[in-house]
PDB file of C-alpha atoms and ligand atoms in Angstrom:
ATOM      1  CA  UNK A1122     -49.567-113.474-107.870  1.00 72.00           C
ATOM      2  CA  UNK A1123     -48.608-113.985-104.223  1.00 86.00           C
ATOM      3  CA  UNK A1124     -51.279-115.548-102.020  1.00 87.00           C
ATOM      4  CA  UNK A1125     -52.728-113.268 -99.378  1.00 84.00           C
ATOM      5  CA  UNK A1126     -52.408-114.794 -95.929  1.00 86.00           C
ATOM      6  CA  UNK A1127     -55.564-113.067 -94.755  1.00 83.00           C
ATOM      7  CA  UNK A1128     -57.644-114.261 -97.708  1.00 86.00           C
ATOM      8  CA  UNK A1129     -61.131-114.090 -96.149  1.00 81.00           C
ATOM      9  CA  UNK A1130     -62.266-117.176 -98.075  1.00 85.00           C
ATOM     10  CA  UNK A1131     -59.747-119.254 -96.098  1.00 83.00           C
ATOM     11  CA  UNK A1132     -59.139-121.298 -99.262  1.00 89.00           C
ATOM     12  CA  UNK A1133     -56.527-123.963 -98.551  1.00 95.00           C
ATOM     13  CA  UNK A1134     -52.947-123.142 -99.473  1.00 97.00           C
ATOM     14  CA  UNK A1135     -50.227-125.656-100.266  1.00 98.00           C
ATOM     15  CA  UNK A1136     -46.566-124.966 -99.581  1.00 98.00           C
ATOM     16  CA  UNK A1137     -43.885-127.059-101.280  1.00 98.00           C
ATOM     17  CA  UNK A1138     -40.978-127.616 -98.890  1.00 98.00           C
ATOM     18  CA  UNK A1139     -37.736-127.571-100.857  1.00 98.00           C
ATOM     19  CA  UNK A1140     -36.035-129.717 -98.210  1.00 98.00           C
ATOM     20  CA  UNK A1141     -36.869-132.723-100.423  1.00 98.00           C
ATOM     21  CA  UNK A1142     -35.948-131.006-103.712  1.00 98.00           C
ATOM     22  CA  UNK A1143     -32.975-132.101-105.790  1.00 98.00           C
ATOM     23  CA  UNK A1144     -30.559-129.373-104.631  1.00 98.00           C
ATOM     24  CA  UNK A1145     -28.378-129.786-107.722  1.00 98.00           C
ATOM     25  CA  UNK A1146     -31.385-128.643-109.770  1.00 98.00           C
ATOM     26  CA  UNK A1147     -33.045-126.336-107.247  1.00 98.00           C
ATOM     27  CA  UNK A1148     -34.180-123.679-109.737  1.00 98.00           C
ATOM     28  CA  UNK A1149     -35.853-126.223-111.992  1.00 98.00           C
ATOM     29  CA  UNK A1150     -37.469-127.886-108.986  1.00 98.00           C
ATOM     30  CA  UNK A1151     -38.915-124.603-107.702  1.00 98.00           C
ATOM     31  CA  UNK A1152     -40.141-123.655-111.177  1.00 98.00           C
ATOM     32  CA  UNK A1153     -41.777-127.036-111.510  1.00 98.00           C
ATOM     33  CA  UNK A1154     -43.750-126.935-108.244  1.00 98.00           C
ATOM     34  CA  UNK A1155     -44.859-123.340-108.881  1.00 98.00           C
ATOM     35  CA  UNK A1156     -46.087-124.434-112.320  1.00 98.00           C
ATOM     36  CA  UNK A1157     -47.775-127.380-110.625  1.00 98.00           C
ATOM     37  CA  UNK A1158     -49.789-124.978-108.479  1.00 97.00           C
ATOM     38  CA  UNK A1159     -47.927-124.613-105.162  1.00 98.00           C
ATOM     39  CA  UNK A1160     -48.977-121.412-103.382  1.00 97.00           C
ATOM     40  CA  UNK A1161     -45.812-121.142-101.272  1.00 97.00           C
ATOM     41  CA  UNK A1162     -42.221-122.234-101.354  1.00 98.00           C
ATOM     42  CA  UNK A1163     -41.545-123.480 -97.807  1.00 98.00           C
ATOM     43  CA  UNK A1164     -37.901-122.901 -96.869  1.00 98.00           C
ATOM     44  CA  UNK A1165     -36.774-125.130 -93.974  1.00 98.00           C
ATOM     45  CA  UNK A1166     -33.910-123.545 -92.055  1.00 99.00           C
ATOM     46  CA  UNK A1167     -32.065-125.802 -89.564  1.00 98.00           C
ATOM     47  CA  UNK A1168     -29.134-124.854 -87.390  1.00 98.00           C
ATOM     48  CA  UNK A1169     -27.832-128.202 -86.113  1.00 98.00           C
ATOM     49  CA  UNK A1170     -28.725-127.072 -82.578  1.00 98.00           C
ATOM     50  CA  UNK A1171     -32.472-126.537 -82.261  1.00 98.00           C
ATOM     51  CA  UNK A1172     -32.797-129.587 -84.511  1.00 98.00           C
ATOM     52  CA  UNK A1173     -30.164-132.265 -85.183  1.00 98.00           C
ATOM     53  CA  UNK A1174     -29.635-131.345 -88.825  1.00 98.00           C
ATOM     54  CA  UNK A1175     -28.327-128.564 -91.045  1.00 98.00           C
ATOM     55  CA  UNK A1176     -30.192-127.422 -94.119  1.00 98.00           C
ATOM     56  CA  UNK A1177     -30.065-124.048 -95.828  1.00 98.00           C
ATOM     57  CA  UNK A1178     -29.343-120.440 -94.965  1.00 98.00           C
ATOM     58  CA  UNK A1179     -30.076-116.966 -96.333  1.00 98.00           C
ATOM     59  CA  UNK A1180     -27.938-117.478 -99.446  1.00 98.00           C
ATOM     60  CA  UNK A1181     -30.223-120.242-100.707  1.00 98.00           C
ATOM     61  CA  UNK A1182     -33.296-118.162 -99.894  1.00 98.00           C
ATOM     62  CA  UNK A1183     -31.806-115.176-101.743  1.00 98.00           C
ATOM     63  CA  UNK A1184     -31.054-117.349-104.756  1.00 98.00           C
ATOM     64  CA  UNK A1185     -34.635-118.570-104.908  1.00 98.00           C
ATOM     65  CA  UNK A1186     -35.905-114.999-104.489  1.00 98.00           C
ATOM     66  CA  UNK A1187     -33.672-113.730-107.329  1.00 98.00           C
ATOM     67  CA  UNK A1188     -34.867-116.422-109.684  1.00 98.00           C
ATOM     68  CA  UNK A1189     -38.534-116.199-108.626  1.00 98.00           C
ATOM     69  CA  UNK A1190     -39.383-112.585-107.740  1.00 98.00           C
ATOM     70  CA  UNK A1191     -43.109-113.335-107.439  1.00 97.00           C
ATOM     71  CA  UNK A1192     -42.932-116.530-105.381  1.00 98.00           C
ATOM     72  CA  UNK A1193     -44.213-116.448-101.793  1.00 98.00           C
ATOM     73  CA  UNK A1194     -41.339-117.563 -99.547  1.00 98.00           C
ATOM     74  CA  UNK A1195     -42.490-119.156 -96.270  1.00 98.00           C
ATOM     75  CA  UNK A1196     -39.329-119.391 -94.151  1.00 98.00           C
ATOM     76  CA  UNK A1197     -39.555-121.915 -91.303  1.00 99.00           C
ATOM     77  CA  UNK A1198     -36.830-121.134 -88.787  1.00 99.00           C
ATOM     78  CA  UNK A1199     -35.928-124.268 -86.809  1.00 99.00           C
ATOM     79  CA  UNK A1200     -33.167-122.442 -84.974  1.00 98.00           C
ATOM     80  CA  UNK A1201     -32.248-121.722 -81.353  1.00 98.00           C
ATOM     81  CA  UNK A1202     -31.737-117.990 -81.670  1.00 97.00           C
ATOM     82  CA  UNK A1203     -34.359-116.882 -84.194  1.00 98.00           C
ATOM     83  CA  UNK A1204     -33.885-113.147 -83.603  1.00 98.00           C
ATOM     84  CA  UNK A1205     -30.389-113.431 -85.034  1.00 98.00           C
ATOM     85  CA  UNK A1206     -31.805-114.521 -88.387  1.00 98.00           C
ATOM     86  CA  UNK A1207     -34.717-112.166 -89.045  1.00 98.00           C
ATOM     87  CA  UNK A1208     -32.701-109.490 -90.771  1.00 98.00           C
ATOM     88  CA  UNK A1209     -30.636-111.824 -92.969  1.00 98.00           C
ATOM     89  CA  UNK A1210     -33.757-113.652 -94.153  1.00 99.00           C
ATOM     90  CA  UNK A1211     -35.705-110.424 -94.699  1.00 98.00           C
ATOM     91  CA  UNK A1212     -32.828-109.240 -96.886  1.00 98.00           C
ATOM     92  CA  UNK A1213     -32.885-112.619 -98.601  1.00 98.00           C
ATOM     93  CA  UNK A1214     -36.486-112.014 -99.668  1.00 98.00           C
ATOM     94  CA  UNK A1215     -38.604-113.889 -97.109  1.00 98.00           C
ATOM     95  CA  UNK A1216     -42.313-113.025 -97.141  1.00 98.00           C
ATOM     96  CA  UNK A1217     -43.172-114.893 -93.949  1.00 98.00           C
ATOM     97  CA  UNK A1218     -40.871-115.950 -91.115  1.00 98.00           C
ATOM     98  CA  UNK A1219     -42.034-118.535 -88.625  1.00 98.00           C
ATOM     99  CA  UNK A1220     -40.007-119.228 -85.493  1.00 99.00           C
ATOM    100  CA  UNK A1221     -40.593-121.802 -82.745  1.00 98.00           C
ATOM    101  CA  UNK A1222     -42.201-121.086 -79.377  1.00 98.00           C
ATOM    102  CA  UNK A1223     -39.724-123.614 -77.925  1.00 98.00           C
ATOM    103  CA  UNK A1224     -36.923-121.208 -78.898  1.00 98.00           C
ATOM    104  CA  UNK A1225     -38.461-118.376 -76.832  1.00 98.00           C
ATOM    105  CA  UNK A1226     -38.200-117.633 -73.117  1.00 96.00           C
ATOM    106  CA  UNK A1227     -41.808-116.501 -72.824  1.00 96.00           C
ATOM    107  CA  UNK A1228     -44.682-114.541 -74.341  1.00 97.00           C
ATOM    108  CA  UNK A1229     -42.914-111.175 -74.226  1.00 98.00           C
ATOM    109  CA  UNK A1230     -39.974-112.459 -76.243  1.00 98.00           C
ATOM    110  CA  UNK A1231     -42.224-114.157 -78.795  1.00 98.00           C
ATOM    111  CA  UNK A1232     -44.249-110.965 -79.271  1.00 98.00           C
ATOM    112  CA  UNK A1233     -41.091-108.874 -79.597  1.00 98.00           C
ATOM    113  CA  UNK A1234     -39.905-111.255 -82.304  1.00 98.00           C
ATOM    114  CA  UNK A1235     -43.213-110.827 -84.155  1.00 98.00           C
ATOM    115  CA  UNK A1236     -42.869-107.050 -83.977  1.00 98.00           C
ATOM    116  CA  UNK A1237     -39.331-107.170 -85.329  1.00 98.00           C
ATOM    117  CA  UNK A1238     -40.342-109.449 -88.202  1.00 98.00           C
ATOM    118  CA  UNK A1239     -43.112-107.029 -89.156  1.00 98.00           C
ATOM    119  CA  UNK A1240     -40.794-104.023 -88.908  1.00 98.00           C
ATOM    120  CA  UNK A1241     -38.715-105.806 -91.515  1.00 98.00           C
ATOM    121  CA  UNK A1242     -41.751-105.958 -93.799  1.00 98.00           C
ATOM    122  CA  UNK A1243     -42.574-109.648 -93.388  1.00 98.00           C
ATOM    123  CA  UNK A1244     -45.470-111.616 -91.969  1.00 98.00           C
ATOM    124  CA  UNK A1245     -44.861-113.386 -88.658  1.00 98.00           C
ATOM    125  CA  UNK A1246     -45.611-116.987 -87.746  1.00 98.00           C
ATOM    126  CA  UNK A1247     -45.176-119.057 -84.601  1.00 98.00           C
ATOM    127  CA  UNK A1248     -44.533-122.815 -84.672  1.00 98.00           C
ATOM    128  CA  UNK A1249     -45.182-125.438 -82.005  1.00 98.00           C
ATOM    129  CA  UNK A1250     -43.702-128.935 -81.791  1.00 98.00           C
ATOM    130  CA  UNK A1251     -45.826-132.036 -81.134  1.00 98.00           C
ATOM    131  CA  UNK A1252     -44.865-132.554 -77.469  1.00 98.00           C
ATOM    132  CA  UNK A1253     -45.184-128.879 -76.480  1.00 98.00           C
ATOM    133  CA  UNK A1254     -48.178-127.887 -74.409  1.00 98.00           C
ATOM    134  CA  UNK A1255     -50.582-125.739 -76.360  1.00 97.00           C
ATOM    135  CA  UNK A1256     -50.817-123.422 -73.334  1.00 97.00           C
ATOM    136  CA  UNK A1257     -47.428-122.071 -74.461  1.00 97.00           C
ATOM    137  CA  UNK A1258     -49.144-120.228 -77.332  1.00 98.00           C
ATOM    138  CA  UNK A1259     -52.589-119.723 -75.791  1.00 95.00           C
ATOM    139  CA  UNK A1260     -52.248-115.995 -75.103  1.00 96.00           C
ATOM    140  CA  UNK A1261     -50.240-115.009 -78.137  1.00 98.00           C
ATOM    141  CA  UNK A1262     -51.428-117.093 -81.101  1.00 98.00           C
ATOM    142  CA  UNK A1263     -53.887-114.457 -82.296  1.00 98.00           C
ATOM    143  CA  UNK A1264     -51.086-111.879 -82.510  1.00 98.00           C
ATOM    144  CA  UNK A1265     -49.474-113.743 -85.413  1.00 98.00           C
ATOM    145  CA  UNK A1266     -50.283-114.007 -89.100  1.00 98.00           C
ATOM    146  CA  UNK A1267     -49.834-117.778 -89.003  1.00 98.00           C
ATOM    147  CA  UNK A1268     -49.647-120.589 -86.453  1.00 98.00           C
ATOM    148  CA  UNK A1269     -47.679-123.659 -87.564  1.00 98.00           C
ATOM    149  CA  UNK A1270     -48.401-126.985 -85.871  1.00 98.00           C
ATOM    150  CA  UNK A1271     -45.637-129.518 -86.461  1.00 99.00           C
ATOM    151  CA  UNK A1272     -46.848-133.034 -87.168  1.00 98.00           C
ATOM    152  CA  UNK A1273     -43.364-134.578 -86.887  1.00 98.00           C
ATOM    153  CA  UNK A1274     -40.431-133.851 -84.609  1.00 98.00           C
ATOM    154  CA  UNK A1275     -38.640-131.358 -86.866  1.00 98.00           C
ATOM    155  CA  UNK A1276     -35.289-132.098 -88.427  1.00 98.00           C
ATOM    156  CA  UNK A1277     -35.947-134.257 -91.472  1.00 98.00           C
ATOM    157  CA  UNK A1278     -38.393-134.687 -94.289  1.00 98.00           C
ATOM    158  CA  UNK A1279     -39.947-138.054 -95.012  1.00 98.00           C
ATOM    159  CA  UNK A1280     -41.057-138.854 -91.457  1.00 98.00           C
ATOM    160  CA  UNK A1281     -44.401-140.407 -90.514  1.00 98.00           C
ATOM    161  CA  UNK A1282     -47.313-138.075 -89.712  1.00 98.00           C
ATOM    162  CA  UNK A1283     -48.116-137.842 -85.985  1.00 98.00           C
ATOM    163  CA  UNK A1284     -51.937-137.957 -85.806  1.00 98.00           C
ATOM    164  CA  UNK A1285     -52.053-136.231 -82.415  1.00 98.00           C
ATOM    165  CA  UNK A1286     -51.201-133.011 -84.294  1.00 98.00           C
ATOM    166  CA  UNK A1287     -54.760-133.040 -85.664  1.00 98.00           C
ATOM    167  CA  UNK A1288     -55.926-131.883 -82.220  1.00 98.00           C
ATOM    168  CA  UNK A1289     -54.291-128.533 -82.920  1.00 98.00           C
ATOM    169  CA  UNK A1290     -56.868-128.032 -85.668  1.00 98.00           C
ATOM    170  CA  UNK A1291     -59.237-126.961 -82.899  1.00 98.00           C
ATOM    171  CA  UNK A1292     -57.263-123.716 -82.814  1.00 98.00           C
ATOM    172  CA  UNK A1293     -59.060-122.780 -86.041  1.00 97.00           C
ATOM    173  CA  UNK A1294     -62.248-122.041 -84.106  1.00 97.00           C
ATOM    174  CA  UNK A1295     -60.352-119.949 -81.557  1.00 96.00           C
ATOM    175  CA  UNK A1296     -58.300-117.851 -83.953  1.00 97.00           C
ATOM    176  CA  UNK A1297     -59.496-114.935 -86.072  1.00 95.00           C
ATOM    177  CA  UNK A1298     -59.916-115.828 -89.729  1.00 93.00           C
ATOM    178  CA  UNK A1299     -56.969-113.529 -90.511  1.00 94.00           C
ATOM    179  CA  UNK A1300     -54.588-116.024 -88.847  1.00 97.00           C
ATOM    180  CA  UNK A1301     -53.595-118.965 -91.036  1.00 97.00           C
ATOM    181  CA  UNK A1302     -53.271-122.410 -89.430  1.00 98.00           C
ATOM    182  CA  UNK A1303     -50.497-124.436 -91.056  1.00 98.00           C
ATOM    183  CA  UNK A1304     -49.450-128.047 -90.575  1.00 98.00           C
ATOM    184  CA  UNK A1305     -46.043-129.432 -91.504  1.00 98.00           C
ATOM    185  CA  UNK A1306     -44.583-132.932 -91.456  1.00 98.00           C
ATOM    186  CA  UNK A1307     -45.736-136.200 -93.013  1.00 98.00           C
ATOM    187  CA  UNK A1308     -48.486-134.459 -94.979  1.00 98.00           C
ATOM    188  CA  UNK A1309     -49.630-136.216 -98.147  1.00 98.00           C
ATOM    189  CA  UNK A1310     -52.663-137.075-100.250  1.00 98.00           C
ATOM    190  CA  UNK A1311     -53.539-139.955 -97.891  1.00 98.00           C
ATOM    191  CA  UNK A1312     -54.130-137.689 -94.880  1.00 98.00           C
ATOM    192  CA  UNK A1313     -54.866-134.279 -96.470  1.00 98.00           C
ATOM    193  CA  UNK A1314     -58.633-134.522 -96.162  1.00 98.00           C
ATOM    194  CA  UNK A1315     -58.431-135.424 -92.459  1.00 98.00           C
ATOM    195  CA  UNK A1316     -56.050-132.510 -91.962  1.00 98.00           C
ATOM    196  CA  UNK A1317     -58.307-129.987 -93.704  1.00 98.00           C
ATOM    197  CA  UNK A1318     -61.386-131.350 -91.918  1.00 98.00           C
ATOM    198  CA  UNK A1319     -59.555-130.918 -88.600  1.00 98.00           C
ATOM    199  CA  UNK A1320     -59.276-127.179 -89.291  1.00 98.00           C
ATOM    200  CA  UNK A1321     -55.964-126.600 -91.060  1.00 98.00           C
ATOM    201  CA  UNK A1322     -55.992-124.214 -94.026  1.00 97.00           C
ATOM    202  CA  UNK A1323     -52.325-124.311 -95.003  1.00 98.00           C
ATOM    203  CA  UNK A1324     -50.440-127.539 -95.729  1.00 98.00           C
ATOM    204  CA  UNK A1325     -46.665-127.806 -96.145  1.00 98.00           C
ATOM    205  CA  UNK A1326     -45.257-130.943 -97.767  1.00 98.00           C
ATOM    206  CA  UNK A1327     -41.806-131.960 -98.948  1.00 98.00           C
ATOM    207  CA  UNK A1328     -41.508-135.649 -99.832  1.00 98.00           C
ATOM    208  CA  UNK A1329     -45.143-136.032-100.916  1.00 98.00           C
ATOM    209  CA  UNK A1330     -44.491-133.443-103.657  1.00 98.00           C
ATOM    210  CA  UNK A1331     -40.795-133.656-104.544  1.00 98.00           C
ATOM    211  CA  UNK A1332     -40.710-137.432-104.093  1.00 98.00           C
ATOM    212  CA  UNK A1333     -43.041-137.815-107.047  1.00 98.00           C
ATOM    213  CA  UNK A1334     -42.162-137.548-110.741  1.00 97.00           C
ATOM    214  CA  UNK A1335     -42.636-134.100-112.255  1.00 96.00           C
ATOM    215  CA  UNK A1336     -45.724-135.111-114.206  1.00 97.00           C
ATOM    216  CA  UNK A1337     -47.537-136.188-111.018  1.00 98.00           C
ATOM    217  CA  UNK A1338     -46.859-133.159-108.827  1.00 98.00           C
ATOM    218  CA  UNK A1339     -49.770-131.007-110.008  1.00 98.00           C
ATOM    219  CA  UNK A1340     -52.121-133.853-109.103  1.00 98.00           C
ATOM    220  CA  UNK A1341     -50.586-134.221-105.644  1.00 98.00           C
ATOM    221  CA  UNK A1342     -50.844-130.469-104.972  1.00 98.00           C
ATOM    222  CA  UNK A1343     -54.491-130.464-106.097  1.00 98.00           C
ATOM    223  CA  UNK A1344     -55.218-133.390-103.752  1.00 98.00           C
ATOM    224  CA  UNK A1345     -53.538-131.608-100.839  1.00 98.00           C
ATOM    225  CA  UNK A1346     -55.662-128.552-101.544  1.00 97.00           C
ATOM    226  CA  UNK A1347     -58.808-130.661-101.867  1.00 96.00           C
ATOM    227  CA  UNK A1348     -59.397-129.492-105.395  1.00 85.00           C
ATOM    228  CA  UNK A1349     -59.460-132.899-107.088  1.00 63.00           C
TER     229      UNK A1349
HETATM  230  C1  LIG B1523     -39.416-130.900 -90.854  1.00 57.15           C
HETATM  231  C2  LIG B1523     -39.606-129.709 -91.782  1.00 57.15           C
HETATM  232  C3  LIG B1523     -40.685-130.012 -92.752  1.00 57.15           C
HETATM  233  C4  LIG B1523     -40.299-131.109 -93.707  1.00 57.15           C
HETATM  234  C5  LIG B1523     -41.522-131.802 -94.194  1.00 57.15           C
HETATM  235  O1  LIG B1523     -38.397-130.709 -90.014  1.00 57.15           O
HETATM  236  O2  LIG B1523     -39.967-128.554 -91.066  1.00 57.15           O
HETATM  237  O3  LIG B1523     -41.088-128.849 -93.468  1.00 57.15           O
HETATM  238  O4  LIG B1523     -39.558-130.622 -94.799  1.00 57.15           O
HETATM  239  O5  LIG B1523     -41.160-132.942 -94.899  1.00 57.15           O
HETATM  240  P1  LIG B1523     -42.218-134.069 -95.254  1.00 57.15           P
HETATM  241  O6  LIG B1523     -43.375-133.388 -95.911  1.00 57.15           O
HETATM  242  O7  LIG B1523     -41.479-134.998 -96.149  1.00 57.15           O
HETATM  243  O8  LIG B1523     -42.611-134.697 -93.949  1.00 57.15           O
HETATM  244 ZN1  LIG B1524     -40.987-126.896 -92.273  1.00 57.15          ZN
END
């Protein structure tokens, strides 16, 4: 069953970012992390412009959706012109689309993007990079279904966690419980407790999950969730 973003219990969710999956065996990799207890499949979309890397587009998302009709697809758009991609990713089966505040001109544009995403039947998230002033999202964060604080400079998996991102956990007390607070980048069993204690309720991880042998992934996901 798909997780509900507005789960009133606020139970921690874990998203497995397929950026670190073995792309030659993507279906098996997704099946494995879902079996291992991942709540979301986190789909990292990079355009070679907003970030200095290319990753995957709607065709990959659609393939995952076809093979896993019940999986929750958390699409993280690290792109310069997010509005161009909402429709293609909605058609490709996204459940949630998160775009970056740094890719928006101002509050009005960000809110228009959220409205468009919802018109397409998806949940809307807004992401903020480590160096960006939190004031950029101050007036709009509560209008989203999810706020994503990056804990690396986006572009690659396997980077070191930036501890200053923990400060963003204070948003938890300011946001309604219906808004999820996600963290992404350098997340692993060694820092998961600090992250949850700081206020985050949704943890995305790539290398910490896919970098481990199949038999160990359920344990990693349980540790991220704080269930072990
Ligand atoms: C970073 C991506 C992250 C990345 C996380 O640009 O948005 O989702 O895949 O990778 P790890 O967990 O290895 O830092
Ligand atoms: Zn991501």
